[in-house]
Every structure is written in C-alpha cells, then in structure tokens.
Amino acid sequence: MRPVGRVESPLTDRADAPRQGDEGAPDCTVAFEPTVAEALRDIAPGTELILLTWLDRADRDVLSVHPRGDAARPVTGVFSTRAPDRPNPIGLHRVTVLAVDGTRLRVSGLEALDGTPVLDAKPVLGGVDER
Amino acid sequence: MRPVGRVESPLTDRADAPRQGDEGAPDCTVAFEPTVAEALRDIAPGTELILLTWLDRADRDVLSVHPRGDAARPVTGVFSTRAPDRPNPIGLHRVTVLAVDGTRLRVSGLEALDGTPVLDAKPVLGGVDER
C-alpha cells in the first residue's frame, strides 16, 4: 500500500474530530502526489468522490466497541460499526470537491485528521444505466 | 495490511466477472479468519455490508482508462472510474448477507474473483439521526 496523497486539515486531535464527515467536518485539502496527476484529470469542482484513507492513529487490535463511544450502547463487533479502531483501519469518506489546484483538491465533508494518508479516490456510482 | 478473509467464488477469470456486483454477480462466500470472529458477531442474514477487498490481480501502474473497456469512450483518470487497475486496487462492494455459518458469510452482489483478499467490512451508514 503506497499513499497517493495526504489530508491537510485543521483537525489534529481525534477527540475533536466529528464522527462522520456530515457531522460538522471543516473544509480541508487533499494533497495528492504529483505522480498521480493523470488519475485526477477528470475531477472538477462539484464532483462527489469516495475517498479511502489509512487511519494511521487507529488501534488495530480492537474487535468490538461501544458504538460512538457511548457506554450505554451494547458492545458491537467493529464490522457492524464505523469505528476507526479495527483490523485494517481504512477510512471511507464521501466528500464534495470545492476547488482543484493542480493535484490539490479542496473538499467538504472529510473528518480525517491532518496528515492522514490517502489511498484511493472513486466516483460515487450511479444506477446501472448511467455507468 | 493483513487480510481478514478471502472470497470463495465461482468467478475465476477477470474477463468473465461482471463490472459491478449488481450486474449479475453470482452468490459467493466470504471466509473470514477465525481471529476476527468477535468483529463479525452482530452480522446476520439480511445485513447490508460494504466490503473492502484487495484486487490482487490489478495493474497498479495504470492511471487512466477507457471506462468499462469501451474504446469509444474517452480516456478517463482512474480516480473518476471504478476500474480495478489503479495505484491502490482496493475494491468497494455493497453486498447483502444471505446466511452466516460461524465466520463464513454467504453474500449476494459480490463480483470479486475467487481468492481475493478481504480487508474490511463496514455497515451501510444511515442518516445522522439513525447512528
């Protein structure tokens, strides 16, 4: 796994980050490596993307959690939660591109911490007849 | 990255696989490692899951493609397509669980080839007030 970019965000502490991108994440920048410029060529302002990240501050030994850190909720297997602590801590984020500057994308809706490695970007998939 | 399971599927050849899981993929099995049984504990028949896989037969040097292999369509950066060939070939699949047998899940809607490593499973996320 080779990161293709990094998140540049005002979020630096897990305790301050929203639990999902649509729960108050600040606008931030995804700085892609110049080597993948060709892969980015069709991304424009307004594009909705699924970003995959490597949540490098996660605990990979955790297999069950109280959802959303709420001790009142029953312990749940991590494959039934979006908890970052899990065997392979891959973050899945639906974001909207606000601006493109070379290989730097300004995006909304991304709750990843500053410095988080980016692994992949994919389009949101439409119906079968739109593909 | 440590695989947490493997796909067991009648699909063995990329040329025969549908392009997406909702385009005719056969039912198949995801055999998880016994070490992650705790992470699976809340998955039941009917659960919709997002599976992340490592598309181990992909070409990681490809940065742009004709979408869906159709030469009539303009060359497009891979971050704007779901092509398996891409720098980090992580497959993103929305599947439905049909049956659970220990750490083996029978699923529909998975177009990955037999033997594909599985990296993670996540719930489909509902609206903010359902989380």
CSV table of C-alpha atoms in Angstrom, one decimal:
chain,number,residue,atom,x,y,z
A,1,MET,CA,0.0,0.0,0.0
A,2,ARG,CA,1.5,3.3,-1.1
A,3,PRO,CA,-0.3,6.5,-0.1
A,4,VAL,CA,-1.2,8.6,-3.1
A,5,GLY,CA,-1.8,11.8,-1.0
A,6,ARG,CA,-2.3,13.2,2.4
A,7,VAL,CA,-5.0,15.1,4.2
A,8,GLU,CA,-4.3,18.7,5.3
A,9,SER,CA,-6.9,19.6,7.9
A,10,PRO,CA,-7.3,21.9,10.9
A,11,LEU,CA,-8.3,18.6,12.8
A,12,THR,CA,-5.3,17.3,14.7
A,13,ASP,CA,-6.8,15.5,17.6
A,14,ARG,CA,-9.1,12.5,17.5
A,15,ALA,CA,-11.1,13.8,20.4
A,16,ASP,CA,-12.1,16.9,18.5
A,17,ALA,CA,-12.9,15.3,15.2
A,18,PRO,CA,-16.6,14.7,14.2
A,19,ARG,CA,-17.6,11.0,14.0
A,20,GLN,CA,-18.6,11.3,10.3
A,21,GLY,CA,-17.9,13.9,7.6
A,22,ASP,CA,-21.5,15.1,7.6
A,23,GLU,CA,-21.4,15.9,11.4
A,24,GLY,CA,-19.5,19.1,11.2
A,25,ALA,CA,-16.2,18.4,9.5
A,26,PRO,CA,-14.3,21.5,8.4
A,27,ASP,CA,-13.4,22.1,4.7
A,28,CYS,CA,-9.9,20.7,4.1
A,29,THR,CA,-7.3,19.9,1.4
A,30,VAL,CA,-6.3,16.6,-0.1
A,31,ALA,CA,-2.8,17.0,-1.4
A,32,PHE,CA,-2.2,14.2,-4.0
A,33,GLU,CA,1.3,13.1,-5.2
A,34,PRO,CA,2.2,14.7,-8.5
A,35,THR,CA,2.8,11.2,-9.8
A,36,VAL,CA,-0.9,10.5,-9.8
A,37,ALA,CA,-2.0,13.8,-11.6
A,38,GLU,CA,-3.2,11.7,-14.6
A,39,ALA,CA,-5.6,9.7,-12.4
A,40,LEU,CA,-7.1,13.0,-11.2
A,41,ARG,CA,-7.5,14.6,-14.6
A,42,ASP,CA,-11.4,14.4,-14.7
A,43,ILE,CA,-12.1,15.7,-11.2
A,44,ALA,CA,-13.7,19.1,-11.1
A,45,PRO,CA,-15.4,21.4,-8.6
A,46,GLY,CA,-18.8,19.8,-7.7
A,47,THR,CA,-17.6,16.2,-8.2
A,48,GLU,CA,-18.7,13.9,-5.4
A,49,LEU,CA,-16.0,11.4,-4.5
A,50,ILE,CA,-15.5,8.4,-2.2
A,51,LEU,CA,-12.1,8.8,-0.6
A,52,LEU,CA,-10.3,5.9,1.1
A,53,THR,CA,-7.8,6.7,3.7
A,54,TRP,CA,-5.5,4.9,6.1
A,55,LEU,CA,-6.5,5.9,9.7
A,56,ASP,CA,-2.9,5.7,10.9
A,57,ARG,CA,-3.8,6.6,14.6
A,58,ALA,CA,-6.2,3.7,15.0
A,59,ASP,CA,-5.8,0.7,17.3
A,60,ARG,CA,-5.7,-2.4,15.1
A,61,ASP,CA,-6.3,-4.9,17.9
A,62,VAL,CA,-9.8,-3.7,18.7
A,63,LEU,CA,-12.6,-6.1,17.5
A,64,SER,CA,-15.7,-4.7,19.4
A,65,VAL,CA,-16.7,-1.3,20.8
A,66,HIS,CA,-19.5,0.6,22.3
A,67,PRO,CA,-20.8,2.4,19.2
A,68,ARG,CA,-19.9,6.1,19.1
A,69,GLY,CA,-18.1,5.7,22.4
A,70,ASP,CA,-21.4,5.6,24.3
A,71,ALA,CA,-21.1,3.2,27.2
A,72,ALA,CA,-24.9,2.9,27.3
A,73,ARG,CA,-24.9,1.2,23.9
A,74,PRO,CA,-24.2,-2.5,23.8
A,75,VAL,CA,-20.8,-3.8,22.7
A,76,THR,CA,-20.8,-4.3,19.0
A,77,GLY,CA,-18.4,-6.1,16.6
A,78,VAL,CA,-16.4,-3.5,14.7
A,79,PHE,CA,-17.6,-4.8,11.3
A,80,SER,CA,-21.0,-3.5,12.3
A,81,THR,CA,-19.7,-0.1,13.2
A,82,ARG,CA,-17.7,2.7,11.5
A,83,ALA,CA,-15.3,2.9,14.4
A,84,PRO,CA,-11.7,3.7,13.3
A,85,ASP,CA,-10.3,1.1,15.6
A,86,ARG,CA,-10.4,-2.2,13.5
A,87,PRO,CA,-8.0,-4.7,12.0
A,88,ASN,CA,-7.5,-2.8,8.8
A,89,PRO,CA,-8.3,0.9,9.6
A,90,ILE,CA,-9.4,2.1,6.2
A,91,GLY,CA,-11.5,5.2,6.3
A,92,LEU,CA,-14.4,5.5,3.8
A,93,HIS,CA,-15.5,9.1,3.2
A,94,ARG,CA,-18.0,10.7,0.9
A,95,VAL,CA,-16.8,14.2,0.0
A,96,THR,CA,-17.6,17.0,-2.4
A,97,VAL,CA,-14.8,18.7,-4.3
A,98,LEU,CA,-14.9,22.5,-3.9
A,99,ALA,CA,-11.9,23.5,-5.9
A,100,VAL,CA,-9.0,22.0,-7.8
A,101,ASP,CA,-5.5,23.4,-7.9
A,102,GLY,CA,-3.2,21.1,-9.8
A,103,THR,CA,-3.0,17.9,-7.6
A,104,ARG,CA,-4.5,19.7,-4.6
A,105,LEU,CA,-8.3,19.2,-4.0
A,106,ARG,CA,-10.2,21.4,-1.6
A,107,VAL,CA,-13.1,19.3,-0.2
A,108,SER,CA,-16.0,19.4,2.2
A,109,GLY,CA,-17.3,16.6,4.3
A,110,LEU,CA,-13.9,15.0,5.3
A,111,GLU,CA,-13.4,14.2,9.1
A,112,ALA,CA,-9.9,12.7,8.7
A,113,LEU,CA,-7.1,14.1,10.8
A,114,ASP,CA,-4.3,16.2,9.5
A,115,GLY,CA,-1.6,14.1,7.9
A,116,THR,CA,-3.9,11.1,7.3
A,117,PRO,CA,-2.6,9.1,4.2
A,118,VAL,CA,-5.0,8.9,1.3
A,119,LEU,CA,-5.1,5.5,-0.6
A,120,ASP,CA,-7.7,5.9,-3.3
A,121,ALA,CA,-10.5,8.0,-4.8
A,122,LYS,CA,-13.5,6.7,-6.6
A,123,PRO,CA,-16.6,8.2,-8.1
A,124,VAL,CA,-20.0,7.8,-6.5
A,125,LEU,CA,-21.6,5.1,-8.6
A,126,GLY,CA,-24.9,5.9,-10.3
A,127,GLY,CA,-27.5,3.4,-11.5
A,128,VAL,CA,-26.6,0.6,-13.9
A,129,ASP,CA,-27.8,2.6,-16.9
A,130,GLU,CA,-25.6,5.6,-16.1
A,131,ARG,CA,-22.3,3.8,-16.0
B,1,MET,CA,-2.4,-4.6,5.6
B,2,ARG,CA,-3.4,-8.0,6.8
B,3,PRO,CA,-6.3,-9.8,5.0
B,4,VAL,CA,-9.1,-10.7,7.4
B,5,GLY,CA,-10.7,-13.2,5.0
B,6,ARG,CA,-10.9,-14.4,1.4
B,7,VAL,CA,-13.6,-14.6,-1.3
B,8,GLU,CA,-14.7,-18.0,-2.4
B,9,SER,CA,-16.5,-17.6,-5.7
B,10,PRO,CA,-17.2,-19.4,-9.0
B,11,LEU,CA,-15.6,-16.4,-10.7
B,12,THR,CA,-12.0,-17.1,-11.5
B,13,ASP,CA,-11.3,-15.1,-14.6
B,14,ARG,CA,-11.4,-11.3,-14.8
B,15,ALA,CA,-12.9,-11.5,-18.4
B,16,ASP,CA,-15.9,-13.4,-17.1
B,17,ALA,CA,-16.6,-11.2,-14.0
B,18,PRO,CA,-19.4,-8.6,-14.1
B,19,ARG,CA,-18.1,-5.0,-13.8
B,20,GLN,CA,-20.2,-4.3,-10.7
B,21,GLY,CA,-21.9,-6.6,-8.1
B,22,ASP,CA,-25.3,-5.5,-9.3
B,23,GLU,CA,-24.6,-6.5,-12.9
B,24,GLY,CA,-25.0,-10.3,-12.5
B,25,ALA,CA,-22.5,-11.4,-9.8
B,26,PRO,CA,-23.2,-15.0,-8.5
B,27,ASP,CA,-23.8,-15.6,-4.8
B,28,CYS,CA,-20.5,-16.4,-3.1
B,29,THR,CA,-18.9,-16.9,0.3
B,30,VAL,CA,-16.6,-14.7,2.3
B,31,ALA,CA,-14.5,-16.8,4.6
B,32,PHE,CA,-13.2,-14.7,7.4
B,33,GLU,CA,-10.3,-15.6,9.6
B,34,PRO,CA,-11.4,-17.2,13.0
B,35,THR,CA,-9.3,-14.5,14.7
B,36,VAL,CA,-11.9,-11.8,13.7
B,37,ALA,CA,-15.0,-13.7,14.9
B,38,GLU,CA,-15.6,-11.1,17.5
B,39,ALA,CA,-15.7,-8.3,14.9
B,40,LEU,CA,-18.4,-10.3,13.0
B,41,ARG,CA,-20.7,-11.0,16.0
B,42,ASP,CA,-23.5,-8.7,15.0
B,43,ILE,CA,-23.8,-9.6,11.3
B,44,ALA,CA,-27.0,-11.6,10.5
B,45,PRO,CA,-28.9,-12.7,7.4
B,46,GLY,CA,-30.3,-9.6,5.7
B,47,THR,CA,-27.5,-7.3,6.8
B,48,GLU,CA,-26.2,-5.0,4.1
B,49,LEU,CA,-22.4,-4.5,4.2
B,50,ILE,CA,-19.7,-2.6,2.5
B,51,LEU,CA,-16.8,-5.0,1.8
B,52,LEU,CA,-13.3,-3.7,1.0
B,53,THR,CA,-11.1,-6.1,-0.8
B,54,TRP,CA,-7.6,-6.0,-2.3
B,55,LEU,CA,-7.9,-6.6,-6.0
B,56,ASP,CA,-4.7,-8.6,-6.2
B,57,ARG,CA,-4.8,-9.2,-10.0
B,58,ALA,CA,-4.9,-5.5,-10.8
B,59,ASP,CA,-2.2,-3.5,-12.6
B,60,ARG,CA,-1.1,-0.7,-10.2
B,61,ASP,CA,0.7,1.3,-12.9
B,62,VAL,CA,-2.5,2.3,-14.7
B,63,LEU,CA,-3.6,5.9,-14.2
B,64,SER,CA,-6.2,6.3,-17.0
B,65,VAL,CA,-8.5,4.0,-18.9
B,66,HIS,CA,-11.4,3.9,-21.4
B,67,PRO,CA,-14.3,3.4,-19.0
B,68,ARG,CA,-15.7,-0.1,-19.0
B,69,GLY,CA,-13.1,-1.1,-21.5
B,70,ASP,CA,-15.1,0.7,-24.2
B,71,ALA,CA,-12.7,2.3,-26.7
B,72,ALA,CA,-15.5,4.6,-27.9
B,73,ARG,CA,-15.4,6.3,-24.5
B,74,PRO,CA,-12.8,9.0,-23.9
B,75,VAL,CA,-9.8,8.2,-21.7
B,76,THR,CA,-10.6,9.0,-18.1
B,77,GLY,CA,-8.5,9.3,-15.0
B,78,VAL,CA,-8.9,6.2,-12.8
B,79,PHE,CA,-10.0,8.3,-9.8
B,80,SER,CA,-13.1,9.1,-11.9
B,81,THR,CA,-13.8,5.4,-12.7
B,82,ARG,CA,-14.3,2.1,-10.7
B,83,ALA,CA,-11.6,0.4,-12.9
B,84,PRO,CA,-9.7,-2.2,-10.8
B,85,ASP,CA,-6.4,-1.1,-12.3
B,86,ARG,CA,-5.3,1.8,-10.1
B,87,PRO,CA,-2.4,2.7,-7.7
B,88,ASN,CA,-4.0,1.1,-4.7
B,89,PRO,CA,-6.5,-1.5,-6.1
B,90,ILE,CA,-9.0,-1.6,-3.2
B,91,GLY,CA,-12.4,-3.0,-4.2
B,92,LEU,CA,-15.5,-1.4,-2.7
B,93,HIS,CA,-18.6,-3.7,-2.8
B,94,ARG,CA,-22.1,-3.3,-1.4
B,95,VAL,CA,-23.3,-6.8,-0.6
B,96,THR,CA,-26.3,-8.4,1.2
B,97,VAL,CA,-25.7,-11.2,3.7
B,98,LEU,CA,-27.7,-14.3,2.9
B,99,ALA,CA,-26.5,-16.7,5.6
B,100,VAL,CA,-24.0,-16.8,8.4
B,101,ASP,CA,-22.1,-20.0,9.4
B,102,GLY,CA,-19.5,-19.2,12.0
B,103,THR,CA,-17.0,-16.9,10.3
B,104,ARG,CA,-18.3,-17.7,6.8
B,105,LEU,CA,-20.8,-15.3,5.3
B,106,ARG,CA,-22.8,-16.2,2.2
B,107,VAL,CA,-23.4,-13.0,0.3
B,108,SER,CA,-25.1,-11.7,-2.9
B,109,GLY,CA,-23.8,-8.9,-5.1
B,110,LEU,CA,-20.1,-9.5,-4.9
B,111,GLU,CA,-18.2,-9.5,-8.2
B,112,ALA,CA,-14.7,-10.2,-6.8
B,113,LEU,CA,-12.7,-13.2,-8.1
B,114,ASP,CA,-12.1,-16.4,-6.2
B,115,GLY,CA,-9.3,-15.9,-3.7
B,116,THR,CA,-9.5,-12.1,-3.5
B,117,PRO,CA,-8.3,-11.0,0.0
B,118,VAL,CA,-10.9,-9.2,2.1
B,119,LEU,CA,-9.6,-6.2,4.1
B,120,ASP,CA,-12.6,-4.8,6.0
B,121,ALA,CA,-16.4,-4.8,6.4
B,122,LYS,CA,-18.5,-1.8,7.3
B,123,PRO,CA,-22.2,-1.2,7.8
B,124,VAL,CA,-24.1,0.9,5.3
B,125,LEU,CA,-24.5,4.2,7.1
B,126,GLY,CA,-28.0,5.5,7.7
B,127,GLY,CA,-28.9,9.2,8.3
B,128,VAL,CA,-27.3,11.2,11.1
B,129,ASP,CA,-30.2,10.5,13.5
B,130,GLU,CA,-30.0,6.7,13.0
B,131,ARG,CA,-26.4,6.4,14.0
